[in-house]
Amino acid sequence: MVTVTQTTLNRAVEAAKAGAAVVLKHYRHDLTHTAKGPLDFVTDADIRSEIEITERLSKAFPSVGIFAEEYGWVRGGPGRDYYWLVDPLCGTVNFGYRIPLFCVNVALMHEGRPVLGVMMNPLTGSIIQGSTEIPTHLVSNDGNYATQPSKESHIVALDFAKPPAEGYTNETLSLALDPNFGRNFLPRSFGTGLAMGFLAIGRIAGFVAYSPGDVHFAAGVVLCRQAGCMVTDLDGSEWVAGAGGIIAAADKATHLQLMGTVRGALHEVRASSA
């Protein structure tokens, strides 16, 4: 049993900081790339960051399950009411090729819903943190700030992580090329869950992913929600663990507009492939 308190958030922040320190230590150094698939790999930094984070969470919360990206269930297993999700290096490909867009994500789940999130940028040292009990805020070298989502940029980050399969349709690319999307939004791709952090603090207007990814997105989901963003699955229902994708926007009006565009683009894709 764990309660969503400032102390719990502080412990999660400490764990994320420890993982981020490992990631930063390895940045710009020679890395061992171990293939996970034809176009994916894991580095030493992923593994060592994950070990550092999970060990700290295990010590602080010995009765709470932990699921981490590389090793899966390192404590407990499916069916627990509360469990941690750990993405020790979100944006591994960016990191591995010295593209400075990656982060460390830690989320606490309760009955499939994210209730606490921490997202840390190892390069800047900035942390976005919050929970269902504590409003999302940004902690940086300049101070501690309440977050304010904004649609002003019209930028919508698109996630291209859906794995190819037989009969594969790239819905993300179809959306980016859709005229209705182009009239209202500016497509960008960051290759990391850090995009949802950018949404929470007002740097972009929206985020769309056509694939599941609890360990990648859970922290961002709760941070965006508690900042005031609208976050759903692709059908407009509440995003919960196992959801097949995400539509998130700075406010309800932008989310409604984005939802309509996504559905329209999907209809065109399905009609053309029928």
PDB file of C-alpha atoms in Angstrom:
ATOM      1  CA  MET A   1       0.000   0.000   0.000  1.00  0.00           C
ATOM      2  CA  VAL A   2       1.246   3.489  -0.855  1.00  0.00           C
ATOM      3  CA  THR A   3      -0.371   6.900  -0.550  1.00  0.00           C
ATOM      4  CA  VAL A   4      -0.003   9.709  -3.051  1.00  0.00           C
ATOM      5  CA  THR A   5       1.695  12.310  -0.873  1.00  0.00           C
ATOM      6  CA  GLN A   6       4.484  14.843  -1.210  1.00  0.00           C
ATOM      7  CA  THR A   7       6.808  12.307   0.400  1.00  0.00           C
ATOM      8  CA  THR A   8       5.935   9.710  -2.235  1.00  0.00           C
ATOM      9  CA  LEU A   9       6.554  12.264  -4.972  1.00  0.00           C
ATOM     10  CA  ASN A  10       9.869  13.252  -3.410  1.00  0.00           C
ATOM     11  CA  ARG A  11      11.025   9.617  -3.379  1.00  0.00           C
ATOM     12  CA  ALA A  12      10.062   9.229  -7.028  1.00  0.00           C
ATOM     13  CA  VAL A  13      11.972  12.404  -7.882  1.00  0.00           C
ATOM     14  CA  GLU A  14      15.042  11.090  -6.065  1.00  0.00           C
ATOM     15  CA  ALA A  15      14.872   7.847  -8.033  1.00  0.00           C
ATOM     16  CA  ALA A  16      14.483   9.702 -11.334  1.00  0.00           C
ATOM     17  CA  LYS A  17      17.426  11.961 -10.479  1.00  0.00           C
ATOM     18  CA  ALA A  18      19.599   8.930  -9.765  1.00  0.00           C
ATOM     19  CA  GLY A  19      18.688   7.398 -13.117  1.00  0.00           C
ATOM     20  CA  ALA A  20      19.246  10.689 -14.923  1.00  0.00           C
ATOM     21  CA  ALA A  21      22.719  10.988 -13.387  1.00  0.00           C
ATOM     22  CA  VAL A  22      23.606   7.604 -14.878  1.00  0.00           C
ATOM     23  CA  VAL A  23      22.249   8.641 -18.272  1.00  0.00           C
ATOM     24  CA  LEU A  24      24.169  11.914 -18.237  1.00  0.00           C
ATOM     25  CA  LYS A  25      27.391  10.137 -17.274  1.00  0.00           C
ATOM     26  CA  HIS A  26      27.127   7.951 -20.366  1.00  0.00           C
ATOM     27  CA  TYR A  27      26.133  10.720 -22.787  1.00  0.00           C
ATOM     28  CA  ARG A  28      28.779  11.462 -25.436  1.00  0.00           C
ATOM     29  CA  HIS A  29      30.739   8.368 -24.440  1.00  0.00           C
ATOM     30  CA  ASP A  30      31.101   5.140 -26.360  1.00  0.00           C
ATOM     31  CA  LEU A  31      28.012   3.023 -25.795  1.00  0.00           C
ATOM     32  CA  THR A  32      27.259  -0.631 -26.226  1.00  0.00           C
ATOM     33  CA  HIS A  33      24.233  -1.003 -28.524  1.00  0.00           C
ATOM     34  CA  THR A  34      22.375  -4.281 -28.038  1.00  0.00           C
ATOM     35  CA  ALA A  35      19.736  -4.957 -30.682  1.00  0.00           C
ATOM     36  CA  LYS A  36      16.110  -5.286 -29.524  1.00  0.00           C
ATOM     37  CA  GLY A  37      14.758  -5.436 -33.073  1.00  0.00           C
ATOM     38  CA  PRO A  38      15.732  -4.542 -36.653  1.00  0.00           C
ATOM     39  CA  LEU A  39      15.591  -0.792 -35.941  1.00  0.00           C
ATOM     40  CA  ASP A  40      15.753  -0.661 -32.150  1.00  0.00           C
ATOM     41  CA  PHE A  41      18.439  -1.149 -29.529  1.00  0.00           C
ATOM     42  CA  VAL A  42      19.210  -0.772 -25.852  1.00  0.00           C
ATOM     43  CA  THR A  43      22.341   0.815 -24.381  1.00  0.00           C
ATOM     44  CA  ASP A  44      24.336   0.384 -21.196  1.00  0.00           C
ATOM     45  CA  ALA A  45      22.793   3.643 -20.013  1.00  0.00           C
ATOM     46  CA  ASP A  46      19.261   2.200 -20.251  1.00  0.00           C
ATOM     47  CA  ILE A  47      20.184  -0.835 -18.189  1.00  0.00           C
ATOM     48  CA  ARG A  48      22.199   0.950 -15.524  1.00  0.00           C
ATOM     49  CA  SER A  49      19.667   3.747 -15.158  1.00  0.00           C
ATOM     50  CA  GLU A  50      16.885   1.184 -14.762  1.00  0.00           C
ATOM     51  CA  ILE A  51      18.794  -0.691 -12.068  1.00  0.00           C
ATOM     52  CA  GLU A  52      19.481   2.528 -10.169  1.00  0.00           C
ATOM     53  CA  ILE A  53      15.844   3.657 -10.290  1.00  0.00           C
ATOM     54  CA  THR A  54      14.259   0.313  -9.457  1.00  0.00           C
ATOM     55  CA  GLU A  55      16.616  -0.332  -6.550  1.00  0.00           C
ATOM     56  CA  ARG A  56      15.730   3.017  -5.005  1.00  0.00           C
ATOM     57  CA  LEU A  57      11.994   2.488  -5.492  1.00  0.00           C
ATOM     58  CA  SER A  58      12.245  -1.036  -4.079  1.00  0.00           C
ATOM     59  CA  LYS A  59      13.969   0.246  -0.968  1.00  0.00           C
ATOM     60  CA  ALA A  60      11.546   3.137  -0.464  1.00  0.00           C
ATOM     61  CA  PHE A  61       8.373   1.149  -1.291  1.00  0.00           C
ATOM     62  CA  PRO A  62       9.047  -2.540  -0.603  1.00  0.00           C
ATOM     63  CA  SER A  63       5.397  -3.577  -0.946  1.00  0.00           C
ATOM     64  CA  VAL A  64       4.748  -1.864  -4.301  1.00  0.00           C
ATOM     65  CA  GLY A  65       5.203  -3.623  -7.647  1.00  0.00           C
ATOM     66  CA  ILE A  66       7.641  -2.319 -10.249  1.00  0.00           C
ATOM     67  CA  PHE A  67       7.488  -2.786 -14.021  1.00  0.00           C
ATOM     68  CA  ALA A  68      10.470  -1.443 -15.963  1.00  0.00           C
ATOM     69  CA  GLU A  69      11.009  -1.190 -19.699  1.00  0.00           C
ATOM     70  CA  GLU A  70      14.036  -3.440 -20.062  1.00  0.00           C
ATOM     71  CA  TYR A  71      13.529  -6.111 -17.379  1.00  0.00           C
ATOM     72  CA  GLY A  72       9.735  -6.128 -17.069  1.00  0.00           C
ATOM     73  CA  TRP A  73       8.374  -7.000 -13.636  1.00  0.00           C
ATOM     74  CA  VAL A  74      11.315  -6.603 -11.267  1.00  0.00           C
ATOM     75  CA  ARG A  75       9.019  -6.694  -8.235  1.00  0.00           C
ATOM     76  CA  GLY A  76       5.558  -8.217  -8.003  1.00  0.00           C
ATOM     77  CA  GLY A  77       3.483  -8.848 -11.096  1.00  0.00           C
ATOM     78  CA  PRO A  78       0.188  -8.112 -12.869  1.00  0.00           C
ATOM     79  CA  GLY A  79      -2.876  -7.647 -10.713  1.00  0.00           C
ATOM     80  CA  ARG A  80      -1.438  -5.301  -8.117  1.00  0.00           C
ATOM     81  CA  ASP A  81      -3.500  -2.244  -7.208  1.00  0.00           C
ATOM     82  CA  TYR A  82      -0.411  -0.040  -7.029  1.00  0.00           C
ATOM     83  CA  TYR A  83       2.738  -0.393  -9.107  1.00  0.00           C
ATOM     84  CA  TRP A  84       5.529   1.732 -10.514  1.00  0.00           C
ATOM     85  CA  LEU A  85       6.293   2.113 -14.211  1.00  0.00           C
ATOM     86  CA  VAL A  86       9.902   2.972 -15.046  1.00  0.00           C
ATOM     87  CA  ASP A  87      11.241   4.145 -18.390  1.00  0.00           C
ATOM     88  CA  PRO A  88      14.935   4.624 -17.583  1.00  0.00           C
ATOM     89  CA  LEU A  89      15.756   6.348 -20.873  1.00  0.00           C
ATOM     90  CA  CYS A  90      12.859   7.452 -23.053  1.00  0.00           C
ATOM     91  CA  GLY A  91      14.346   8.282 -26.431  1.00  0.00           C
ATOM     92  CA  THR A  92      17.118   5.695 -26.607  1.00  0.00           C
ATOM     93  CA  VAL A  93      17.663   6.100 -30.351  1.00  0.00           C
ATOM     94  CA  ASN A  94      18.029   9.858 -29.932  1.00  0.00           C
ATOM     95  CA  PHE A  95      20.418   9.308 -27.036  1.00  0.00           C
ATOM     96  CA  GLY A  96      22.436   6.689 -28.906  1.00  0.00           C
ATOM     97  CA  TYR A  97      23.041   9.043 -31.817  1.00  0.00           C
ATOM     98  CA  ARG A  98      23.662  12.177 -29.747  1.00  0.00           C
ATOM     99  CA  ILE A  99      20.325  13.833 -30.488  1.00  0.00           C
ATOM    100  CA  PRO A 100      19.615  15.836 -27.308  1.00  0.00           C
ATOM    101  CA  LEU A 101      15.985  14.801 -26.832  1.00  0.00           C
ATOM    102  CA  PHE A 102      15.434  12.133 -24.183  1.00  0.00           C
ATOM    103  CA  CYS A 103      14.220  11.851 -20.609  1.00  0.00           C
ATOM    104  CA  VAL A 104      13.729   9.608 -17.599  1.00  0.00           C
ATOM    105  CA  ASN A 105      10.128   8.715 -16.670  1.00  0.00           C
ATOM    106  CA  VAL A 106       8.739   7.351 -13.414  1.00  0.00           C
ATOM    107  CA  ALA A 107       4.999   6.868 -12.852  1.00  0.00           C
ATOM    108  CA  LEU A 108       2.891   5.420 -10.056  1.00  0.00           C
ATOM    109  CA  MET A 109      -0.180   3.504 -11.218  1.00  0.00           C
ATOM    110  CA  HIS A 110      -3.320   2.704  -9.249  1.00  0.00           C
ATOM    111  CA  GLU A 111      -5.762   0.222 -10.749  1.00  0.00           C
ATOM    112  CA  GLY A 112      -4.460   0.980 -14.233  1.00  0.00           C
ATOM    113  CA  ARG A 113      -4.533   4.766 -13.908  1.00  0.00           C
ATOM    114  CA  PRO A 114      -1.459   6.977 -13.508  1.00  0.00           C
ATOM    115  CA  VAL A 115      -1.657   8.928 -10.253  1.00  0.00           C
ATOM    116  CA  LEU A 116       1.868  10.341  -9.977  1.00  0.00           C
ATOM    117  CA  GLY A 117       4.505  11.227 -12.526  1.00  0.00           C
ATOM    118  CA  VAL A 118       8.078  12.443 -12.745  1.00  0.00           C
ATOM    119  CA  MET A 119       9.819  13.346 -15.993  1.00  0.00           C
ATOM    120  CA  MET A 120      13.430  14.495 -15.902  1.00  0.00           C
ATOM    121  CA  ASN A 121      15.596  15.904 -18.667  1.00  0.00           C
ATOM    122  CA  PRO A 122      19.142  14.747 -17.836  1.00  0.00           C
ATOM    123  CA  LEU A 123      20.765  17.382 -20.055  1.00  0.00           C
ATOM    124  CA  THR A 124      19.058  20.423 -18.543  1.00  0.00           C
ATOM    125  CA  GLY A 125      18.385  19.019 -15.087  1.00  0.00           C
ATOM    126  CA  SER A 126      14.779  20.198 -15.296  1.00  0.00           C
ATOM    127  CA  ILE A 127      12.052  18.062 -13.724  1.00  0.00           C
ATOM    128  CA  ILE A 128       8.325  18.051 -14.416  1.00  0.00           C
ATOM    129  CA  GLN A 129       6.507  16.488 -11.494  1.00  0.00           C
ATOM    130  CA  GLY A 130       3.027  16.166 -10.069  1.00  0.00           C
ATOM    131  CA  SER A 131       0.252  13.849  -8.990  1.00  0.00           C
ATOM    132  CA  THR A 132      -3.487  13.645  -8.553  1.00  0.00           C
ATOM    133  CA  GLU A 133      -2.960  15.419  -5.228  1.00  0.00           C
ATOM    134  CA  ILE A 134      -0.197  17.846  -6.242  1.00  0.00           C
ATOM    135  CA  PRO A 135      -0.508  20.142  -9.303  1.00  0.00           C
ATOM    136  CA  THR A 136       2.069  19.673 -12.036  1.00  0.00           C
ATOM    137  CA  HIS A 137       5.022  21.993 -11.783  1.00  0.00           C
ATOM    138  CA  LEU A 138       8.393  22.499 -13.419  1.00  0.00           C
ATOM    139  CA  VAL A 139      11.525  22.541 -11.313  1.00  0.00           C
ATOM    140  CA  SER A 140      14.584  23.951 -13.072  1.00  0.00           C
ATOM    141  CA  ASN A 141      17.769  25.845 -12.323  1.00  0.00           C
ATOM    142  CA  ASP A 142      15.712  29.038 -12.624  1.00  0.00           C
ATOM    143  CA  GLY A 143      13.192  28.068  -9.962  1.00  0.00           C
ATOM    144  CA  ASN A 144       9.944  26.221  -9.340  1.00  0.00           C
ATOM    145  CA  TYR A 145       7.060  27.093 -11.663  1.00  0.00           C
ATOM    146  CA  ALA A 146       3.408  26.138 -11.982  1.00  0.00           C
ATOM    147  CA  THR A 147       2.755  24.791 -15.463  1.00  0.00           C
ATOM    148  CA  GLN A 148       0.465  26.510 -17.952  1.00  0.00           C
ATOM    149  CA  PRO A 149      -0.543  24.546 -21.076  1.00  0.00           C
ATOM    150  CA  SER A 150      -0.971  26.611 -24.239  1.00  0.00           C
ATOM    151  CA  LYS A 151      -2.272  26.015 -27.765  1.00  0.00           C
ATOM    152  CA  GLU A 152      -0.448  29.090 -29.064  1.00  0.00           C
ATOM    153  CA  SER A 153       2.302  27.217 -30.920  1.00  0.00           C
ATOM    154  CA  HIS A 154      -0.159  24.997 -32.863  1.00  0.00           C
ATOM    155  CA  ILE A 155       2.580  22.342 -32.700  1.00  0.00           C
ATOM    156  CA  VAL A 156       1.344  18.764 -32.362  1.00  0.00           C
ATOM    157  CA  ALA A 157       3.959  16.111 -31.651  1.00  0.00           C
ATOM    158  CA  LEU A 158       3.379  12.863 -33.543  1.00  0.00           C
ATOM    159  CA  ASP A 159       4.738   9.572 -32.269  1.00  0.00           C
ATOM    160  CA  PHE A 160       6.045   7.216 -34.968  1.00  0.00           C
ATOM    161  CA  ALA A 161       6.801   4.290 -32.650  1.00  0.00           C
ATOM    162  CA  LYS A 162       4.091   1.906 -33.886  1.00  0.00           C
ATOM    163  CA  PRO A 163       5.957  -1.254 -34.986  1.00  0.00           C
ATOM    164  CA  PRO A 164       5.487  -2.361 -38.603  1.00  0.00           C
ATOM    165  CA  ALA A 165       3.461  -5.506 -39.202  1.00  0.00           C
ATOM    166  CA  GLU A 166       1.818  -7.355 -42.047  1.00  0.00           C
ATOM    167  CA  GLY A 167      -0.803  -5.093 -43.568  1.00  0.00           C
ATOM    168  CA  TYR A 168       0.796  -2.177 -41.721  1.00  0.00           C
ATOM    169  CA  THR A 169      -0.726   1.249 -42.237  1.00  0.00           C
ATOM    170  CA  ASN A 170       1.216   4.271 -41.045  1.00  0.00           C
ATOM    171  CA  GLU A 171      -1.628   6.280 -39.520  1.00  0.00           C
ATOM    172  CA  THR A 172       0.820   8.809 -38.102  1.00  0.00           C
ATOM    173  CA  LEU A 173       2.227   9.682 -41.508  1.00  0.00           C
ATOM    174  CA  SER A 174      -1.274   9.816 -42.971  1.00  0.00           C
ATOM    175  CA  LEU A 175      -2.290  12.279 -40.264  1.00  0.00           C
ATOM    176  CA  ALA A 176       0.770  14.454 -40.866  1.00  0.00           C
ATOM    177  CA  LEU A 177      -0.092  14.634 -44.584  1.00  0.00           C
ATOM    178  CA  ASP A 178      -3.813  15.215 -44.055  1.00  0.00           C
ATOM    179  CA  PRO A 179      -4.833  18.660 -45.416  1.00  0.00           C
ATOM    180  CA  ASN A 180      -7.178  19.329 -42.500  1.00  0.00           C
ATOM    181  CA  PHE A 181      -4.371  18.645 -40.057  1.00  0.00           C
ATOM    182  CA  GLY A 182      -2.011  20.924 -41.962  1.00  0.00           C
ATOM    183  CA  ARG A 183      -4.490  23.787 -41.946  1.00  0.00           C
ATOM    184  CA  ASN A 184      -4.735  23.808 -38.163  1.00  0.00           C
ATOM    185  CA  PHE A 185      -1.575  22.284 -36.732  1.00  0.00           C
ATOM    186  CA  LEU A 186       2.180  22.082 -37.221  1.00  0.00           C
ATOM    187  CA  PRO A 187       3.412  18.464 -37.109  1.00  0.00           C
ATOM    188  CA  ARG A 188       6.631  17.660 -35.300  1.00  0.00           C
ATOM    189  CA  SER A 189       8.226  14.446 -34.043  1.00  0.00           C
ATOM    190  CA  PHE A 190      10.540  14.256 -31.038  1.00  0.00           C
ATOM    191  CA  GLY A 191      11.041  10.506 -30.696  1.00  0.00           C
ATOM    192  CA  THR A 192      10.552  10.568 -26.927  1.00  0.00           C
ATOM    193  CA  GLY A 193       7.858  10.884 -24.273  1.00  0.00           C
ATOM    194  CA  LEU A 194       9.465  14.218 -23.429  1.00  0.00           C
ATOM    195  CA  ALA A 195       6.929  15.582 -25.920  1.00  0.00           C
ATOM    196  CA  MET A 196       4.179  15.139 -23.321  1.00  0.00           C
ATOM    197  CA  GLY A 197       6.269  17.113 -20.871  1.00  0.00           C
ATOM    198  CA  PHE A 198       6.503  19.894 -23.444  1.00  0.00           C
ATOM    199  CA  LEU A 199       2.705  19.801 -23.696  1.00  0.00           C
ATOM    200  CA  ALA A 200       2.277  20.036 -19.929  1.00  0.00           C
ATOM    201  CA  ILE A 201       4.462  23.143 -19.686  1.00  0.00           C
ATOM    202  CA  GLY A 202       2.969  24.933 -22.685  1.00  0.00           C
ATOM    203  CA  ARG A 203       5.616  24.534 -25.360  1.00  0.00           C
ATOM    204  CA  ILE A 204       3.460  22.505 -27.755  1.00  0.00           C
ATOM    205  CA  ALA A 205      -0.303  22.294 -28.303  1.00  0.00           C
ATOM    206  CA  GLY A 206      -0.884  18.569 -28.618  1.00  0.00           C
ATOM    207  CA  PHE A 207       0.391  15.011 -28.864  1.00  0.00           C
ATOM    208  CA  VAL A 208      -0.851  11.976 -30.817  1.00  0.00           C
ATOM    209  CA  ALA A 209       0.324   8.360 -30.591  1.00  0.00           C
ATOM    210  CA  TYR A 210      -1.250   5.440 -32.455  1.00  0.00           C
ATOM    211  CA  SER A 211       0.397   2.755 -30.365  1.00  0.00           C
ATOM    212  CA  PRO A 212       0.271   1.502 -26.770  1.00  0.00           C
ATOM    213  CA  GLY A 213       3.106   2.365 -24.433  1.00  0.00           C
ATOM    214  CA  ASP A 214       2.232   2.435 -20.750  1.00  0.00           C
ATOM    215  CA  VAL A 215       5.833   2.625 -19.594  1.00  0.00           C
ATOM    216  CA  HIS A 216       6.576   5.471 -22.035  1.00  0.00           C
ATOM    217  CA  PHE A 217       3.440   7.556 -21.617  1.00  0.00           C
ATOM    218  CA  ALA A 218       2.005   7.067 -18.109  1.00  0.00           C
ATOM    219  CA  ALA A 219       4.107   9.769 -16.444  1.00  0.00           C
ATOM    220  CA  GLY A 220       3.277  12.227 -19.208  1.00  0.00           C
ATOM    221  CA  VAL A 221      -0.427  11.416 -19.009  1.00  0.00           C
ATOM    222  CA  VAL A 222      -0.785  12.304 -15.332  1.00  0.00           C
ATOM    223  CA  LEU A 223       1.472  15.351 -15.675  1.00  0.00           C
ATOM    224  CA  CYS A 224      -0.590  16.680 -18.573  1.00  0.00           C
ATOM    225  CA  ARG A 225      -3.896  15.985 -16.843  1.00  0.00           C
ATOM    226  CA  GLN A 226      -2.864  17.680 -13.632  1.00  0.00           C
ATOM    227  CA  ALA A 227      -1.559  20.650 -15.618  1.00  0.00           C
ATOM    228  CA  GLY A 228      -5.017  21.105 -17.147  1.00  0.00           C
ATOM    229  CA  CYS A 229      -4.607  19.338 -20.493  1.00  0.00           C
ATOM    230  CA  MET A 230      -7.212  17.031 -22.020  1.00  0.00           C
ATOM    231  CA  VAL A 231      -5.890  13.478 -22.437  1.00  0.00           C
ATOM    232  CA  THR A 232      -7.812  10.500 -23.861  1.00  0.00           C
ATOM    233  CA  ASP A 233      -7.294   7.356 -25.865  1.00  0.00           C
ATOM    234  CA  LEU A 234      -7.938   7.358 -29.620  1.00  0.00           C
ATOM    235  CA  ASP A 235     -11.677   6.878 -29.068  1.00  0.00           C
ATOM    236  CA  GLY A 236     -11.995   9.817 -26.710  1.00  0.00           C
ATOM    237  CA  SER A 237     -12.285   7.663 -23.591  1.00  0.00           C
ATOM    238  CA  GLU A 238     -10.120   7.922 -20.491  1.00  0.00           C
ATOM    239  CA  TRP A 239      -6.528   6.846 -21.091  1.00  0.00           C
ATOM    240  CA  VAL A 240      -5.744   3.846 -18.897  1.00  0.00           C
ATOM    241  CA  ALA A 241      -3.067   1.159 -18.944  1.00  0.00           C
ATOM    242  CA  GLY A 242      -3.257  -0.866 -22.137  1.00  0.00           C
ATOM    243  CA  ALA A 243      -4.826   1.912 -24.216  1.00  0.00           C
ATOM    244  CA  GLY A 244      -4.023   1.623 -27.915  1.00  0.00           C
ATOM    245  CA  GLY A 245      -2.960   5.233 -28.316  1.00  0.00           C
ATOM    246  CA  ILE A 246      -3.227   8.798 -27.045  1.00  0.00           C
ATOM    247  CA  ILE A 247      -4.728  12.096 -28.082  1.00  0.00           C
ATOM    248  CA  ALA A 248      -3.661  14.918 -25.775  1.00  0.00           C
ATOM    249  CA  ALA A 249      -4.151  18.648 -26.142  1.00  0.00           C
ATOM    250  CA  ALA A 250      -3.632  21.863 -24.223  1.00  0.00           C
ATOM    251  CA  ASP A 251      -7.369  22.371 -23.677  1.00  0.00           C
ATOM    252  CA  LYS A 252     -10.755  20.810 -24.429  1.00  0.00           C
ATOM    253  CA  ALA A 253     -11.397  22.883 -27.551  1.00  0.00           C
ATOM    254  CA  THR A 254      -8.051  21.954 -29.094  1.00  0.00           C
ATOM    255  CA  HIS A 255      -8.588  18.316 -28.142  1.00  0.00           C
ATOM    256  CA  LEU A 256     -11.998  18.293 -29.836  1.00  0.00           C
ATOM    257  CA  GLN A 257     -10.499  19.809 -32.975  1.00  0.00           C
ATOM    258  CA  LEU A 258      -7.606  17.359 -32.934  1.00  0.00           C
ATOM    259  CA  MET A 259      -9.908  14.401 -32.271  1.00  0.00           C
ATOM    260  CA  GLY A 260     -12.030  15.308 -35.286  1.00  0.00           C
ATOM    261  CA  THR A 261      -8.959  15.583 -37.490  1.00  0.00           C
ATOM    262  CA  VAL A 262      -7.567  12.258 -36.271  1.00  0.00           C
ATOM    263  CA  ARG A 263     -10.860  10.479 -36.907  1.00  0.00           C
ATOM    264  CA  GLY A 264     -11.183  12.044 -40.348  1.00  0.00           C
ATOM    265  CA  ALA A 265      -7.663  10.985 -41.319  1.00  0.00           C
ATOM    266  CA  LEU A 266      -8.282   7.444 -40.027  1.00  0.00           C
ATOM    267  CA  HIS A 267     -11.486   7.217 -42.070  1.00  0.00           C
ATOM    268  CA  GLU A 268      -9.584   8.201 -45.220  1.00  0.00           C
ATOM    269  CA  VAL A 269      -6.823   5.673 -44.513  1.00  0.00           C
ATOM    270  CA  ARG A 270      -9.267   2.827 -43.935  1.00  0.00           C
ATOM    271  CA  ALA A 271     -11.332   3.744 -46.984  1.00  0.00           C
ATOM    272  CA  SER A 272      -8.266   3.784 -49.242  1.00  0.00           C
ATOM    273  CA  SER A 273      -7.035   0.411 -47.951  1.00  0.00           C
ATOM    274  CA  ALA A 274     -10.424  -1.299 -48.207  1.00  0.00           C
TER     275      ALA A 274
END
